[in-house]
Coordinates of C-alpha atoms in Angstrom, one line a residue:
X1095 CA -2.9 -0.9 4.8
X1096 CA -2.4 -2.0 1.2
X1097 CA -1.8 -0.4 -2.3
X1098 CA -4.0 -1.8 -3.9
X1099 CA -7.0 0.0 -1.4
X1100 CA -5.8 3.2 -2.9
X1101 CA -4.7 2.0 -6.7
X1102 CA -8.5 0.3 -6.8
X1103 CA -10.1 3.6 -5.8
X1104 CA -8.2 5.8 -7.7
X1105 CA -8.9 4.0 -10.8
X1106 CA -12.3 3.7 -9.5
X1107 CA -12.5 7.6 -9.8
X1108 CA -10.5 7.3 -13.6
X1109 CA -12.9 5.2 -15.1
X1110 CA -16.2 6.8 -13.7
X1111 CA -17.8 7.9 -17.3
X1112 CA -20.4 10.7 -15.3
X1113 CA -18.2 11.5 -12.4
X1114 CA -19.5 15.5 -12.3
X1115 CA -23.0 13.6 -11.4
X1116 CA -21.2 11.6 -8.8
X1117 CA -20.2 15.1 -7.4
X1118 CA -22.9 16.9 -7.8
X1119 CA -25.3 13.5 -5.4
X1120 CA -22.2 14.0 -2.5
X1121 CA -21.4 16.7 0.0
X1122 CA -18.5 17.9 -0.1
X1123 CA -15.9 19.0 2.8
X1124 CA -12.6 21.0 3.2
X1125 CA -9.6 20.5 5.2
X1126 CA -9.1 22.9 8.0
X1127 CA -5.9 25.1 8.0
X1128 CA -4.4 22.5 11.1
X1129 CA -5.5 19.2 8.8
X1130 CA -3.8 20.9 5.7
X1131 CA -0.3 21.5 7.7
X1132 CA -0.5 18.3 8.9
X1133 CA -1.0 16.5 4.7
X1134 CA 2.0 19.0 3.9
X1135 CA 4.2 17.5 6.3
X1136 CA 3.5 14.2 5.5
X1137 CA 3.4 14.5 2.1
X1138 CA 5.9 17.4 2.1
X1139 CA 4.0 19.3 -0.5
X1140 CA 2.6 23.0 -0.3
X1141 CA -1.4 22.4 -0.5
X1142 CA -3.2 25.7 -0.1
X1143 CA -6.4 24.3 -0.5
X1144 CA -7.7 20.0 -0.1
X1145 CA -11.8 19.1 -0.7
X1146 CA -12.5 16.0 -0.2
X1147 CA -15.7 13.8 -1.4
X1148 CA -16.6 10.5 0.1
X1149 CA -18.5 8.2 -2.2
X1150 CA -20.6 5.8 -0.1
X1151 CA -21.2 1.9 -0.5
X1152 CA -19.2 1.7 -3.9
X1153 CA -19.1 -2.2 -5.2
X1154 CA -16.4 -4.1 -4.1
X1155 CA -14.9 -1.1 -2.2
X1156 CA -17.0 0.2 0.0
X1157 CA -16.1 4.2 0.9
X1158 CA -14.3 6.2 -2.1
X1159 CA -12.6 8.9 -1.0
X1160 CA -12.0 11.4 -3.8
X1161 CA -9.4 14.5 -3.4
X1162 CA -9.1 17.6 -4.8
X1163 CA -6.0 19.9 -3.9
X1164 CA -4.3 23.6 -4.9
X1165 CA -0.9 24.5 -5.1
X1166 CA 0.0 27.5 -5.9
X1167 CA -3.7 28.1 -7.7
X1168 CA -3.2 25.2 -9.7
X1169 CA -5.7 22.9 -9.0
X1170 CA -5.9 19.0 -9.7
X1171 CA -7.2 15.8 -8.2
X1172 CA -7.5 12.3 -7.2
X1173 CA -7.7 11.1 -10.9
X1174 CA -4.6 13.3 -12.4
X1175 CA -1.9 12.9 -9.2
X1176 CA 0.7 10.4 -9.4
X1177 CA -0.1 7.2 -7.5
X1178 CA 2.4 8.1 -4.8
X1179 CA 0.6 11.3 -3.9
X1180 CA -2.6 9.3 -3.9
X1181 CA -1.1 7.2 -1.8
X1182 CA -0.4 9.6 0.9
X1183 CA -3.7 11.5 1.2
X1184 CA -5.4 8.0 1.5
X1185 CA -3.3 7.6 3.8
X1186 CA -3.8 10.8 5.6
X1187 CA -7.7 10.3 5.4
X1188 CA -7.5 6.9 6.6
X1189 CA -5.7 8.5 9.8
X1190 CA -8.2 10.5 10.6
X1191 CA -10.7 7.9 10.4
X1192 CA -9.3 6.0 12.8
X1193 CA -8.1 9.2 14.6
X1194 CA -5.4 7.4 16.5
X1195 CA -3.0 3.9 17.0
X1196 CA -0.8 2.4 14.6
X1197 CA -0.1 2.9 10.8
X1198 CA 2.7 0.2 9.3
X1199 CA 4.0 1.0 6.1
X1200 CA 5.0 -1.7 3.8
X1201 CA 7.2 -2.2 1.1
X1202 CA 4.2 -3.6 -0.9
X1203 CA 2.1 -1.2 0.4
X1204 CA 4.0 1.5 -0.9
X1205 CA 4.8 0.2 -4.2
X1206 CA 4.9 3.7 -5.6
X1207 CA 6.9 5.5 -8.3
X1208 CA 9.1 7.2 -6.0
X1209 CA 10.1 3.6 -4.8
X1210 CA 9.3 1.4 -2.5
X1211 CA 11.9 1.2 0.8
X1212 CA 12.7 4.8 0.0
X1213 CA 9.5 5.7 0.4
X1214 CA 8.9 4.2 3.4
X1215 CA 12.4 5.4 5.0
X1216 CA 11.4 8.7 4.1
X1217 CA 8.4 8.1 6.0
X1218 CA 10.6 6.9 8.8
X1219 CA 12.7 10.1 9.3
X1220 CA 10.4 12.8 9.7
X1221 CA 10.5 14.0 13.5
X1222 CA 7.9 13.0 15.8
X1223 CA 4.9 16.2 16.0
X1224 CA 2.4 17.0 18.4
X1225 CA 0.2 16.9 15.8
X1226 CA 0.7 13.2 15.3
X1227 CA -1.5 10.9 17.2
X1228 CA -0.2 7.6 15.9
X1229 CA 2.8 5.6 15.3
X1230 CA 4.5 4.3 12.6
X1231 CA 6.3 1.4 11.4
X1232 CA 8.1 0.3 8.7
X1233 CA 8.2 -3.1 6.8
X1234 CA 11.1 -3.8 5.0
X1235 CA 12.0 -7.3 2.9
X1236 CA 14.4 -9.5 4.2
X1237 CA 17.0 -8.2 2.2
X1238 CA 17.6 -5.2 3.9
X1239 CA 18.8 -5.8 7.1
X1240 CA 22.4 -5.7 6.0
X1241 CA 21.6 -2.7 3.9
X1242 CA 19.2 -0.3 5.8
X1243 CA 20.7 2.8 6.8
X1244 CA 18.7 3.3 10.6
X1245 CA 20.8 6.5 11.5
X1246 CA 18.4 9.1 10.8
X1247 CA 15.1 6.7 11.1
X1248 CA 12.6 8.4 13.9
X1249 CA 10.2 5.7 14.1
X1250 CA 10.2 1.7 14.6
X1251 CA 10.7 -1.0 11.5
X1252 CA 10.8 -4.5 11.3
X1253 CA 12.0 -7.2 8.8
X1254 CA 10.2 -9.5 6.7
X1255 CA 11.1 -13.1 7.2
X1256 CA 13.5 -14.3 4.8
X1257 CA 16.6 -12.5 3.4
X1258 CA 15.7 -12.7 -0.1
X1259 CA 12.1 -9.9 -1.3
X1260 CA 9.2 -12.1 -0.6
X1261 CA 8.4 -12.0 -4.2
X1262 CA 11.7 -13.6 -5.3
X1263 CA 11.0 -16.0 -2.7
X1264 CA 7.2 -16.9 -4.2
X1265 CA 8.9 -17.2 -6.9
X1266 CA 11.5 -19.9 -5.6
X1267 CA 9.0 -21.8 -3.7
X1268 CA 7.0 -22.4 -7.5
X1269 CA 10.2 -24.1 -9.0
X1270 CA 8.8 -26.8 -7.6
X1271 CA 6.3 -29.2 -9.1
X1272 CA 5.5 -30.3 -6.3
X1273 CA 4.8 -26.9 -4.6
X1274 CA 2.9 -25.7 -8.0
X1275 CA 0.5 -27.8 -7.3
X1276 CA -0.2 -27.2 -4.0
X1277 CA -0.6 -23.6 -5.2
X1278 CA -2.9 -24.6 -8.1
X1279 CA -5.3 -26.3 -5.7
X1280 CA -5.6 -23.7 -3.4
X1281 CA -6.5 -21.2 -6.4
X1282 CA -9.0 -23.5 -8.1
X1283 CA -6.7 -23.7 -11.2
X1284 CA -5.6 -26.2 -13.5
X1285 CA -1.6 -27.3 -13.3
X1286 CA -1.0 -26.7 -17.2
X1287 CA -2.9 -23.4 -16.9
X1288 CA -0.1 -21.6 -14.0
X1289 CA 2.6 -23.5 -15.8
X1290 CA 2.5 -22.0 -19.0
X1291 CA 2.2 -18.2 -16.8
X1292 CA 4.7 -18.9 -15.2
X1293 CA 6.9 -19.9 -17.9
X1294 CA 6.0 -16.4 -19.5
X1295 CA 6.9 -14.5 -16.7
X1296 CA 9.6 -16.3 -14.9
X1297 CA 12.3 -13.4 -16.6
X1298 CA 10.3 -10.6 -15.0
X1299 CA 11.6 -8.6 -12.1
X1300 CA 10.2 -9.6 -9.6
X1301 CA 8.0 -7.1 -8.4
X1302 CA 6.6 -7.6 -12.0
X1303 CA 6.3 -11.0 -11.6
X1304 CA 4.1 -10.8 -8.9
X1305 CA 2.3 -8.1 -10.6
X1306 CA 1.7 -10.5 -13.3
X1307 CA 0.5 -13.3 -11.4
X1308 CA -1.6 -11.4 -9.8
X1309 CA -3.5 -10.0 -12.8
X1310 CA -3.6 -13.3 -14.4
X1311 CA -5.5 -15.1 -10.9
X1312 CA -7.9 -12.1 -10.9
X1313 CA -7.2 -11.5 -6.8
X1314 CA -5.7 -8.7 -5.3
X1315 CA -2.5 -8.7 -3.2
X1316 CA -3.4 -9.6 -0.4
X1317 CA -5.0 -12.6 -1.1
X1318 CA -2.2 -13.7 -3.3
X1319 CA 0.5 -13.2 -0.2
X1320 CA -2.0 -14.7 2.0
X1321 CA -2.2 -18.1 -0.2
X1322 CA 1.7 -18.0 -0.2
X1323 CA 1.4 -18.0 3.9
X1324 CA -1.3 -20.7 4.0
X1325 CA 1.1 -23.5 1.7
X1326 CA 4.8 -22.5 2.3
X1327 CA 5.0 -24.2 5.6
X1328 CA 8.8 -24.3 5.5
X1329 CA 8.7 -20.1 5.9
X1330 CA 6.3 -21.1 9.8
X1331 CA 9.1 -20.4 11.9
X1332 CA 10.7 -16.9 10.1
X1333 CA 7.0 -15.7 9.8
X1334 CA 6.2 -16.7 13.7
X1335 CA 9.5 -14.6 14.4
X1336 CA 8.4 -11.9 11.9
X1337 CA 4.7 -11.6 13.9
X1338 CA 6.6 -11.1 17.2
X1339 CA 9.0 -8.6 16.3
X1340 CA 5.8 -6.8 15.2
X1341 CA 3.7 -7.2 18.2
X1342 CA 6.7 -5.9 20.0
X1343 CA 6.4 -3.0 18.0
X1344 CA 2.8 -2.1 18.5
X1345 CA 3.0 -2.9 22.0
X1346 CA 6.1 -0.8 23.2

């Protein structure tokens, strides 16, 4: 799974200009009292009440879920909750979609406001529930394997190769002029054109920076990391390594 699934389609649902008529041409359907305790624990919030549309063949997108929730009679939705929150009933509707397997949570994936490898680690310490028909696993970056706490963590992780964030390392690898333009000809851009961006954002944090680059290519994410994969043939082996310890995961 991948933030940007569920930033793009909450800000699909912002930016709708007659979204009542959007509501009004779907059904909509209500979480049973079971499905609601299982979003609360999750989530750990205290929904009385979720309704949930599904907007069909959306451009670009495909399905749009859209949520609307009570606590405590106040009642919001998909377009007014904080991205983290968001975050989580996507991912609690994406779990019932595919019912059962395996859901890994990344540190890019849950680039949220309540942060990212806390997030995640909180995700990792709830108890395993009868109610839960798949597994989880966390991704962390390279950096944390001296720094993870695993005591109290319920459910399987892995590292990212690397012991630097894999943005700090994108960002290393493109220090290089030599390694710039390998990355300019795989994104159909000019050398002076990535140059002068990254000259402008070099000072960012890097989570920023790769924000920024990101906007400025016009891709999402995951098209971004996977172009970093393709040309940073010096990373093959960690990333080889970083595949298996996965696999082991999902298989055991």
């Amino acid at each position: 799974m991948d933030c940007d699934e569920s930033n793009n389609i909450q800000e699909f649902t912002i930016k709708q200009a007659n979204f009542e008529e959007l509501l009004e041409q779907n059904e909509e359907y209500r979480l049973s009292e079971e499905e609601i305790e299982d979003i609360c624990y999750l989530t750990g919030k205290r929904y009385q009440d979720c309704r949930v549309w599904e907007f069909e063949e959306i451009e670009e997108i495909g399905t749009v879920p859209y949520f609307q929730v009570t606590i405590d009679q106040i009642e919001y939705d998909s377009r007014s909750m904080g991205r983290g929150e968001h975050f989580l009933l996507y991912l609690f509707w994406c779990i019932n979609k595919c019912n059962q397997g395996t859901i890994i949570l990344k540190r890019y994936t849950i680039d949220i406001a309540e942060g990212g490898e806390k997030a995640i680690t909180c995700r990792l310490e709830f108890p395993a529930s009868d109610r839960i028909k798949y597994d989880f696993i966390g991704v962390y970056d390279g950096d944390m394997r001296n720094r993870l706490n695993t005591e109290k963590l319920q459910w399987k992780w892995v590292f990212l190769p690397g012991n630097k964030p894999l943005e700090e390392l994108y960002r290393e690898y493109l220090h290089n002029a030599e390694n710039i333009k390998k990355f300019c000809d795989s994104m159909g851009k000019s050398d002076s054109q990535i140059i002068t961006m990254l000259a402008t954002i070099d000072g960012n944090d890097h989570h920023d920076w790769f924000e920024e680059l990101r906007k400025f290519l016009g891709v999402d994410g995951r098209m971004l990391v996977r172009v970093f994969y393709n040309i940073m043939q010096d990373m093959s082996e960690g990333i080889d390594s970083f595949i298996s310890d996965l696999k082991s995961c999902i298989n055991h």
